[in-house]
Structures are given as C-alpha cells and as structure tokens.
Amino acid sequence: MKSRVIGLLTVLIAVIIASCQSEDELEFQRYYNGGKKLYEQKCQNCHSAKGDGLSNLIPPLTDAIYLKKNKALLACMVKYGIKETIITINGKSYEGAMPANDLAPVDIAKVLTYVTNSFGNKMGVIKSEVIDRYLAGCK
Amino acid sequence: MKQLTGLLFITLILFSACKFNAAETPKLPIYGNRDTVSKMVNGKMVVDSVYATIPDFKFVNQYGDSITSKSLNGYVYVADFFFTTCPSICPVMHRNMLKVYADYKNVSDFKIISHTIDPKHDSVPVLKKYADKMGISGQTWWLLQGKKEDTYQLGEKSYLVAVKEDSGTPGGYVHQGWFVLVDKQKRVRGYYDGTDEKQVDKLRADIKTLLAETNTTIAQ
C-alpha cells in the first residue's frame, strides 16, 4: 500500500516536471516562431536570412559575445533605432543608422528570442517582462 | 471564324518559335518598341528594324568622374536604381548584385551601373564610402549620381518602358528593384527582379550568353 502511494506520487511528480518542461519549451517555441515572422518582415532585408548582414555596410547578427553583453541595448536599438554610431561586431566596425521599429515589448521579446537563438546563437528565451525592464533603461 | 484563324496563326508562330530556339544557341529577347525603316541599298528598297536603345545621359560616378552613355560603348551592362539610405529592398538587391560583381568583375567588356534616386543625400563622397563598405573597387561597378529628373526620366522612359508594357504592373519602378540587362548596342535584353535570388541566378547566366553573342557578332 505504502509503496503504491509512493509510486503514484513519483509518477505524479514526474508528470508535473515533464509538463513544466514542455511548458517552457512551448513558450520558447511561441516566442521563437513569432520572432521569425517579425524578423522576416522587419529585419531580413538588411540583415539577411542567414543573419550575415551585408559586407561592411550592415552588421551581422552572429557575434554571440556582443549579443550576450548587450541584451538590454538590443531592445533599445530595435525600438528606437540607431543614429550614425560606430559599433564593433566580430572585430569589425560598422557605421550607420538603423530605422526604429516601434514594436510592442512582447514583439521585441519575440524578435530578440529569434535572433539570439538563430545564426549559431543559443541564448534561450527573452521574455516580455524582461524587455519591459530593458526598455525602461533606454537612453 | 476570323478569331479561329488568328488563333491558329499565333499557335503556328509559337511552334515555329520553339523550333527556332531549339535549333539555335539560346538567344535573349530584345525589349522595347521597334520601328522599321525603308532605305535604299544598292538600288533596292530594304526594310530594316530599328530597336529602342538607351538614350544619351550624363552622370558622375563614385570617383567624381563624368560618365556618359559613351562611357558604356562596347560594354554589356546591368543597370539598377537604389539609394544608400534605403532600408527596404536595396540591401537585398545589392547583396544579390554583389554575386554578379563577383562573377564578372574581371571581364573587360562588362559593367554594372547603379543610379541613385536620392542625389541630394548621395553625393560623390557618400557613394564612394558606400562602395568602399560594399567592397567595390576598380571600374566594373559605377555608382552614378546626377539630376533627379534625369535619373527618373531615364528609369521610367528608357529602362522600364517594356517592363510596364509587358507585365502591366503600374507603380513606381523605384520599389520594384529591377536589374536591367543591356547589350553593346544599348538595347534592353532582360529584366530581373533584383530581390529574387533565382532571377538573379538567371541574370548571371544570361550575361554569359549575351557576352558570347555580341562577341561573335563583332567577330563577323
């Protein structure tokens, strides 16, 4: 009897854990897939389908260290654009402007989740609440 | 009945056109309106067709050199329209044009000309900087700046007349992103959507065909 209860409990816990994981996984997929669509509409023309940019004109999105270090800045860049500044990506400097994309925080979260988990990047989900915090700190 | 005969006639032409193409080496069409002229040759009346050609123009390239239509005499070239601050289709077009450039940059009778449609912003230094960043050097790919009216006129009236007539698509050419292939006689020989990788691949193949064609014509 006792062993049965324990067995049942273990199964129950296992199911809960499994469902939690798939919940996370589902959330990631939701962000990632939504982000892919937004990327194709808003970013792909310049940054290319492979995220490799265009020569020395448009920076690639493949610098994992830059992306990791500048998560908050990325959110600000997407929302407000960039005005004639020099940024260094993969050791190369890029100069120029990027247009602003006045997206909702949840959409910024989606597109950044896509970018930071594509083109060889693997940073996991960036949630909408986190983007809210990042945007509050934009200069 | 009349219609049926007409249909038959067209079908016949189509069939013969197919056969013609199959027998010969691939040939590119000649676009634009054409006229016929009758002239006396050795005392006989001969009817000759006159093809639409790209008219004279005068622009400045990224090195500040004056470029006229004469500068393109003896060249097969591809023309497009862009501006350096274009956030929409231009990067896609020039990402694709870079492939064409990579294929043919060392071919002596080939050129690419990109007309800026925003001459106010795209001055000579701005174009030079753009070229440098794109990794374009030498004389194969010219970025041309001139009077806005001249550029628009050339684009609307000369390069894209046939496109508009053929496809029936109205609207600004600016946002269509066409690559226009022009032969050594300054006749338009092909239109390709510069944002479509497959069409650009076709352009890359067609340039080869066109270079071969004009070279044999000259040899004769």
PDB file of N, CA, C and O in Angstrom, chain B residues 46-90:
ATOM      1  N   VAL B  46      15.152  48.267 -98.936  1.00  0.00           N
ATOM      2  CA  VAL B  46      15.337  47.269 -97.891  1.00  0.00           C
ATOM      3  C   VAL B  46      14.652  47.770 -96.624  1.00  0.00           C
ATOM      4  O   VAL B  46      14.769  48.945 -96.273  1.00  0.00           O
ATOM      5  N   VAL B  47      13.913  46.868 -95.977  1.00  0.00           N
ATOM      6  CA  VAL B  47      13.262  47.243 -94.720  1.00  0.00           C
ATOM      7  C   VAL B  47      14.097  46.725 -93.557  1.00  0.00           C
ATOM      8  O   VAL B  47      14.438  45.549 -93.503  1.00  0.00           O
ATOM      9  N   ASP B  48      14.427  47.617 -92.676  1.00  0.00           N
ATOM     10  CA  ASP B  48      15.280  47.263 -91.550  1.00  0.00           C
ATOM     11  C   ASP B  48      14.547  47.604 -90.253  1.00  0.00           C
ATOM     12  O   ASP B  48      13.797  48.584 -90.213  1.00  0.00           O
ATOM     13  N   SER B  49      14.737  46.822 -89.216  1.00  0.00           N
ATOM     14  CA  SER B  49      14.098  47.202 -87.945  1.00  0.00           C
ATOM     15  C   SER B  49      15.057  48.023 -87.097  1.00  0.00           C
ATOM     16  O   SER B  49      16.251  47.766 -87.056  1.00  0.00           O
ATOM     17  N   VAL B  50      14.468  49.004 -86.449  1.00  0.00           N
ATOM     18  CA  VAL B  50      15.246  49.866 -85.562  1.00  0.00           C
ATOM     19  C   VAL B  50      14.769  49.595 -84.142  1.00  0.00           C
ATOM     20  O   VAL B  50      13.582  49.705 -83.847  1.00  0.00           O
ATOM     21  N   TYR B  51      15.696  49.222 -83.289  1.00  0.00           N
ATOM     22  CA  TYR B  51      15.326  48.870 -81.921  1.00  0.00           C
ATOM     23  C   TYR B  51      15.453  50.071 -80.995  1.00  0.00           C
ATOM     24  O   TYR B  51      16.239  50.978 -81.258  1.00  0.00           O
ATOM     25  N   ALA B  52      14.651  50.014 -79.939  1.00  0.00           N
ATOM     26  CA  ALA B  52      14.760  51.062 -78.924  1.00  0.00           C
ATOM     27  C   ALA B  52      16.100  50.919 -78.214  1.00  0.00           C
ATOM     28  O   ALA B  52      16.515  49.804 -77.883  1.00  0.00           O
ATOM     29  N   THR B  53      16.773  52.027 -78.007  1.00  0.00           N
ATOM     30  CA  THR B  53      18.051  51.981 -77.298  1.00  0.00           C
ATOM     31  C   THR B  53      18.030  52.966 -76.131  1.00  0.00           C
ATOM     32  O   THR B  53      17.201  53.864 -76.079  1.00  0.00           O
ATOM     33  N   ILE B  54      18.959  52.755 -75.215  1.00  0.00           N
ATOM     34  CA  ILE B  54      19.085  53.676 -74.077  1.00  0.00           C
ATOM     35  C   ILE B  54      19.686  54.986 -74.605  1.00  0.00           C
ATOM     36  O   ILE B  54      20.747  54.959 -75.224  1.00  0.00           O
ATOM     37  N   PRO B  55      18.993  56.114 -74.388  1.00  0.00           N
ATOM     38  CA  PRO B  55      19.482  57.389 -74.943  1.00  0.00           C
ATOM     39  C   PRO B  55      20.698  57.932 -74.179  1.00  0.00           C
ATOM     40  O   PRO B  55      21.105  57.366 -73.165  1.00  0.00           O
ATOM     41  N   ASP B  56      21.224  59.041 -74.667  1.00  0.00           N
ATOM     42  CA  ASP B  56      22.382  59.674 -74.027  1.00  0.00           C
ATOM     43  C   ASP B  56      22.059  60.131 -72.610  1.00  0.00           C
ATOM     44  O   ASP B  56      20.942  60.529 -72.322  1.00  0.00           O
ATOM     45  N   PHE B  57      23.050  60.039 -71.762  1.00  0.00           N
ATOM     46  CA  PHE B  57      22.897  60.590 -70.409  1.00  0.00           C
ATOM     47  C   PHE B  57      24.256  61.079 -69.929  1.00  0.00           C
ATOM     48  O   PHE B  57      25.278  60.783 -70.540  1.00  0.00           O
ATOM     49  N   LYS B  58      24.225  61.837 -68.858  1.00  0.00           N
ATOM     50  CA  LYS B  58      25.468  62.328 -68.285  1.00  0.00           C
ATOM     51  C   LYS B  58      25.340  62.328 -66.768  1.00  0.00           C
ATOM     52  O   LYS B  58      24.462  62.989 -66.208  1.00  0.00           O
ATOM     53  N   PHE B  59      26.184  61.534 -66.128  1.00  0.00           N
ATOM     54  CA  PHE B  59      26.173  61.451 -64.670  1.00  0.00           C
ATOM     55  C   PHE B  59      27.600  61.507 -64.133  1.00  0.00           C
ATOM     56  O   PHE B  59      28.551  61.620 -64.898  1.00  0.00           O
ATOM     57  N   VAL B  60      27.726  61.413 -62.817  1.00  0.00           N
ATOM     58  CA  VAL B  60      29.039  61.394 -62.173  1.00  0.00           C
ATOM     59  C   VAL B  60      29.136  60.103 -61.373  1.00  0.00           C
ATOM     60  O   VAL B  60      28.160  59.698 -60.742  1.00  0.00           O
ATOM     61  N   ASN B  61      30.292  59.435 -61.417  1.00  0.00           N
ATOM     62  CA  ASN B  61      30.415  58.186 -60.656  1.00  0.00           C
ATOM     63  C   ASN B  61      31.026  58.429 -59.270  1.00  0.00           C
ATOM     64  O   ASN B  61      31.293  59.564 -58.891  1.00  0.00           O
ATOM     65  N   GLN B  62      31.263  57.344 -58.542  1.00  0.00           N
ATOM     66  CA  GLN B  62      31.723  57.482 -57.152  1.00  0.00           C
ATOM     67  C   GLN B  62      33.127  58.047 -57.042  1.00  0.00           C
ATOM     68  O   GLN B  62      33.565  58.414 -55.956  1.00  0.00           O
ATOM     69  N   TYR B  63      33.856  58.102 -58.159  1.00  0.00           N
ATOM     70  CA  TYR B  63      35.198  58.689 -58.141  1.00  0.00           C
ATOM     71  C   TYR B  63      35.167  60.153 -58.556  1.00  0.00           C
ATOM     72  O   TYR B  63      36.210  60.794 -58.660  1.00  0.00           O
ATOM     73  N   GLY B  64      33.961  60.667 -58.860  1.00  0.00           N
ATOM     74  CA  GLY B  64      33.836  62.051 -59.297  1.00  0.00           C
ATOM     75  C   GLY B  64      34.066  62.210 -60.790  1.00  0.00           C
ATOM     76  O   GLY B  64      34.111  63.323 -61.302  1.00  0.00           O
ATOM     77  N   ASP B  65      34.226  61.103 -61.513  1.00  0.00           N
ATOM     78  CA  ASP B  65      34.432  61.185 -62.958  1.00  0.00           C
ATOM     79  C   ASP B  65      33.099  61.317 -63.677  1.00  0.00           C
ATOM     80  O   ASP B  65      32.106  60.704 -63.277  1.00  0.00           O
ATOM     81  N   SER B  66      33.112  62.093 -64.745  1.00  0.00           N
ATOM     82  CA  SER B  66      31.914  62.261 -65.553  1.00  0.00           C
ATOM     83  C   SER B  66      31.692  60.997 -66.394  1.00  0.00           C
ATOM     84  O   SER B  66      32.607  60.503 -67.043  1.00  0.00           O
ATOM     85  N   ILE B  67      30.479  60.473 -66.349  1.00  0.00           N
ATOM     86  CA  ILE B  67      30.151  59.256 -67.088  1.00  0.00           C
ATOM     87  C   ILE B  67      28.990  59.556 -68.037  1.00  0.00           C
ATOM     88  O   ILE B  67      27.942  60.022 -67.607  1.00  0.00           O
ATOM     89  N   THR B  68      29.205  59.313 -69.304  1.00  0.00           N
ATOM     90  CA  THR B  68      28.116  59.494 -70.274  1.00  0.00           C
ATOM     91  C   THR B  68      27.775  58.142 -70.879  1.00  0.00           C
ATOM     92  O   THR B  68      28.421  57.136 -70.584  1.00  0.00           O
ATOM     93  N   SER B  69      26.756  58.148 -71.716  1.00  0.00           N
ATOM     94  CA  SER B  69      26.393  56.879 -72.353  1.00  0.00           C
ATOM     95  C   SER B  69      27.550  56.366 -73.229  1.00  0.00           C
ATOM     96  O   SER B  69      27.681  55.164 -73.448  1.00  0.00           O
ATOM     97  N   LYS B  70      28.405  57.300 -73.689  1.00  0.00           N
ATOM     98  CA  LYS B  70      29.563  56.890 -74.486  1.00  0.00           C
ATOM     99  C   LYS B  70      30.533  56.046 -73.672  1.00  0.00           C
ATOM    100  O   LYS B  70      31.204  55.174 -74.212  1.00  0.00           O
ATOM    101  N   SER B  71      30.578  56.316 -72.360  1.00  0.00           N
ATOM    102  CA  SER B  71      31.481  55.545 -71.494  1.00  0.00           C
ATOM    103  C   SER B  71      31.104  54.072 -71.493  1.00  0.00           C
ATOM    104  O   SER B  71      31.879  53.222 -71.075  1.00  0.00           O
ATOM    105  N   LEU B  72      29.882  53.772 -71.933  1.00  0.00           N
ATOM    106  CA  LEU B  72      29.418  52.388 -71.922  1.00  0.00           C
ATOM    107  C   LEU B  72      29.451  51.754 -73.315  1.00  0.00           C
ATOM    108  O   LEU B  72      28.970  50.633 -73.501  1.00  0.00           O
ATOM    109  N   ASN B  73      29.995  52.487 -74.271  1.00  0.00           N
ATOM    110  CA  ASN B  73      30.141  51.921 -75.616  1.00  0.00           C
ATOM    111  C   ASN B  73      31.008  50.662 -75.564  1.00  0.00           C
ATOM    112  O   ASN B  73      32.099  50.692 -75.013  1.00  0.00           O
ATOM    113  N   GLY B  74      30.496  49.589 -76.147  1.00  0.00           N
ATOM    114  CA  GLY B  74      31.272  48.354 -76.180  1.00  0.00           C
ATOM    115  C   GLY B  74      31.186  47.526 -74.908  1.00  0.00           C
ATOM    116  O   GLY B  74      31.951  46.595 -74.716  1.00  0.00           O
ATOM    117  N   TYR B  75      30.255  47.881 -74.028  1.00  0.00           N
ATOM    118  CA  TYR B  75      30.079  47.104 -72.801  1.00  0.00           C
ATOM    119  C   TYR B  75      28.686  46.484 -72.742  1.00  0.00           C
ATOM    120  O   TYR B  75      27.704  47.126 -73.115  1.00  0.00           O
ATOM    121  N   VAL B  76      28.630  45.255 -72.263  1.00  0.00           N
ATOM    122  CA  VAL B  76      27.369  44.693 -71.780  1.00  0.00           C
ATOM    123  C   VAL B  76      27.241  45.204 -70.358  1.00  0.00           C
ATOM    124  O   VAL B  76      28.221  45.201 -69.616  1.00  0.00           O
ATOM    125  N   TYR B  77      26.057  45.710 -69.993  1.00  0.00           N
ATOM    126  CA  TYR B  77      25.962  46.180 -68.607  1.00  0.00           C
ATOM    127  C   TYR B  77      24.612  45.897 -67.966  1.00  0.00           C
ATOM    128  O   TYR B  77      23.619  45.643 -68.649  1.00  0.00           O
ATOM    129  N   VAL B  78      24.629  45.915 -66.639  1.00  0.00           N
ATOM    130  CA  VAL B  78      23.411  45.764 -65.849  1.00  0.00           C
ATOM    131  C   VAL B  78      23.174  47.082 -65.133  1.00  0.00           C
ATOM    132  O   VAL B  78      24.108  47.653 -64.565  1.00  0.00           O
ATOM    133  N   ALA B  79      21.937  47.585 -65.187  1.00  0.00           N
ATOM    134  CA  ALA B  79      21.614  48.844 -64.518  1.00  0.00           C
ATOM    135  C   ALA B  79      20.567  48.608 -63.440  1.00  0.00           C
ATOM    136  O   ALA B  79      19.699  47.745 -63.583  1.00  0.00           O
ATOM    137  N   ASP B  80      20.679  49.355 -62.357  1.00  0.00           N
ATOM    138  CA  ASP B  80      19.605  49.337 -61.358  1.00  0.00           C
ATOM    139  C   ASP B  80      19.497  50.716 -60.702  1.00  0.00           C
ATOM    140  O   ASP B  80      20.296  51.608 -60.981  1.00  0.00           O
ATOM    141  N   PHE B  81      18.489  50.858 -59.876  1.00  0.00           N
ATOM    142  CA  PHE B  81      18.222  52.122 -59.188  1.00  0.00           C
ATOM    143  C   PHE B  81      18.162  51.852 -57.698  1.00  0.00           C
ATOM    144  O   PHE B  81      17.542  50.892 -57.259  1.00  0.00           O
ATOM    145  N   PHE B  82      18.810  52.723 -56.917  1.00  0.00           N
ATOM    146  CA  PHE B  82      18.885  52.481 -55.469  1.00  0.00           C
ATOM    147  C   PHE B  82      19.119  53.820 -54.762  1.00  0.00           C
ATOM    148  O   PHE B  82      19.231  54.862 -55.399  1.00  0.00           O
ATOM    149  N   PHE B  83      19.183  53.800 -53.457  1.00  0.00           N
ATOM    150  CA  PHE B  83      19.761  54.914 -52.709  1.00  0.00           C
ATOM    151  C   PHE B  83      20.400  54.358 -51.442  1.00  0.00           C
ATOM    152  O   PHE B  83      19.989  53.321 -50.938  1.00  0.00           O
ATOM    153  N   THR B  84      21.463  55.045 -50.981  1.00  0.00           N
ATOM    154  CA  THR B  84      22.307  54.426 -49.950  1.00  0.00           C
ATOM    155  C   THR B  84      21.605  54.259 -48.612  1.00  0.00           C
ATOM    156  O   THR B  84      21.968  53.391 -47.836  1.00  0.00           O
ATOM    157  N   THR B  85      20.593  55.097 -48.347  1.00  0.00           N
ATOM    158  CA  THR B  85      19.939  55.003 -47.045  1.00  0.00           C
ATOM    159  C   THR B  85      18.660  54.176 -47.100  1.00  0.00           C
ATOM    160  O   THR B  85      17.858  54.194 -46.177  1.00  0.00           O
ATOM    161  N   CYS B  86      18.468  53.457 -48.184  1.00  0.00           N
ATOM    162  CA  CYS B  86      17.251  52.694 -48.404  1.00  0.00           C
ATOM    163  C   CYS B  86      17.175  51.506 -47.453  1.00  0.00           C
ATOM    164  O   CYS B  86      18.043  50.646 -47.458  1.00  0.00           O
ATOM    165  N   PRO B  87      16.155  51.481 -46.594  1.00  0.00           N
ATOM    166  CA  PRO B  87      16.082  50.392 -45.629  1.00  0.00           C
ATOM    167  C   PRO B  87      15.285  49.190 -46.127  1.00  0.00           C
ATOM    168  O   PRO B  87      15.210  48.183 -45.449  1.00  0.00           O
ATOM    169  N   SER B  88      14.674  49.325 -47.299  1.00  0.00           N
ATOM    170  CA  SER B  88      13.778  48.247 -47.719  1.00  0.00           C
ATOM    171  C   SER B  88      14.463  47.248 -48.648  1.00  0.00           C
ATOM    172  O   SER B  88      15.158  46.339 -48.194  1.00  0.00           O
ATOM    173  N   ILE B  89      14.317  47.411 -49.950  1.00  0.00           N
ATOM    174  CA  ILE B  89      14.789  46.341 -50.839  1.00  0.00           C
ATOM    175  C   ILE B  89      16.220  46.512 -51.328  1.00  0.00           C
ATOM    176  O   ILE B  89      16.811  45.563 -51.814  1.00  0.00           O
ATOM    177  N   CYS B  90      16.776  47.722 -51.181  1.00  0.00           N
ATOM    178  CA  CYS B  90      18.124  47.947 -51.730  1.00  0.00           C
ATOM    179  C   CYS B  90      19.183  47.002 -51.165  1.00  0.00           C
ATOM    180  O   CYS B  90      19.993  46.471 -51.930  1.00  0.00           O
TER     181      CYS B  90
END
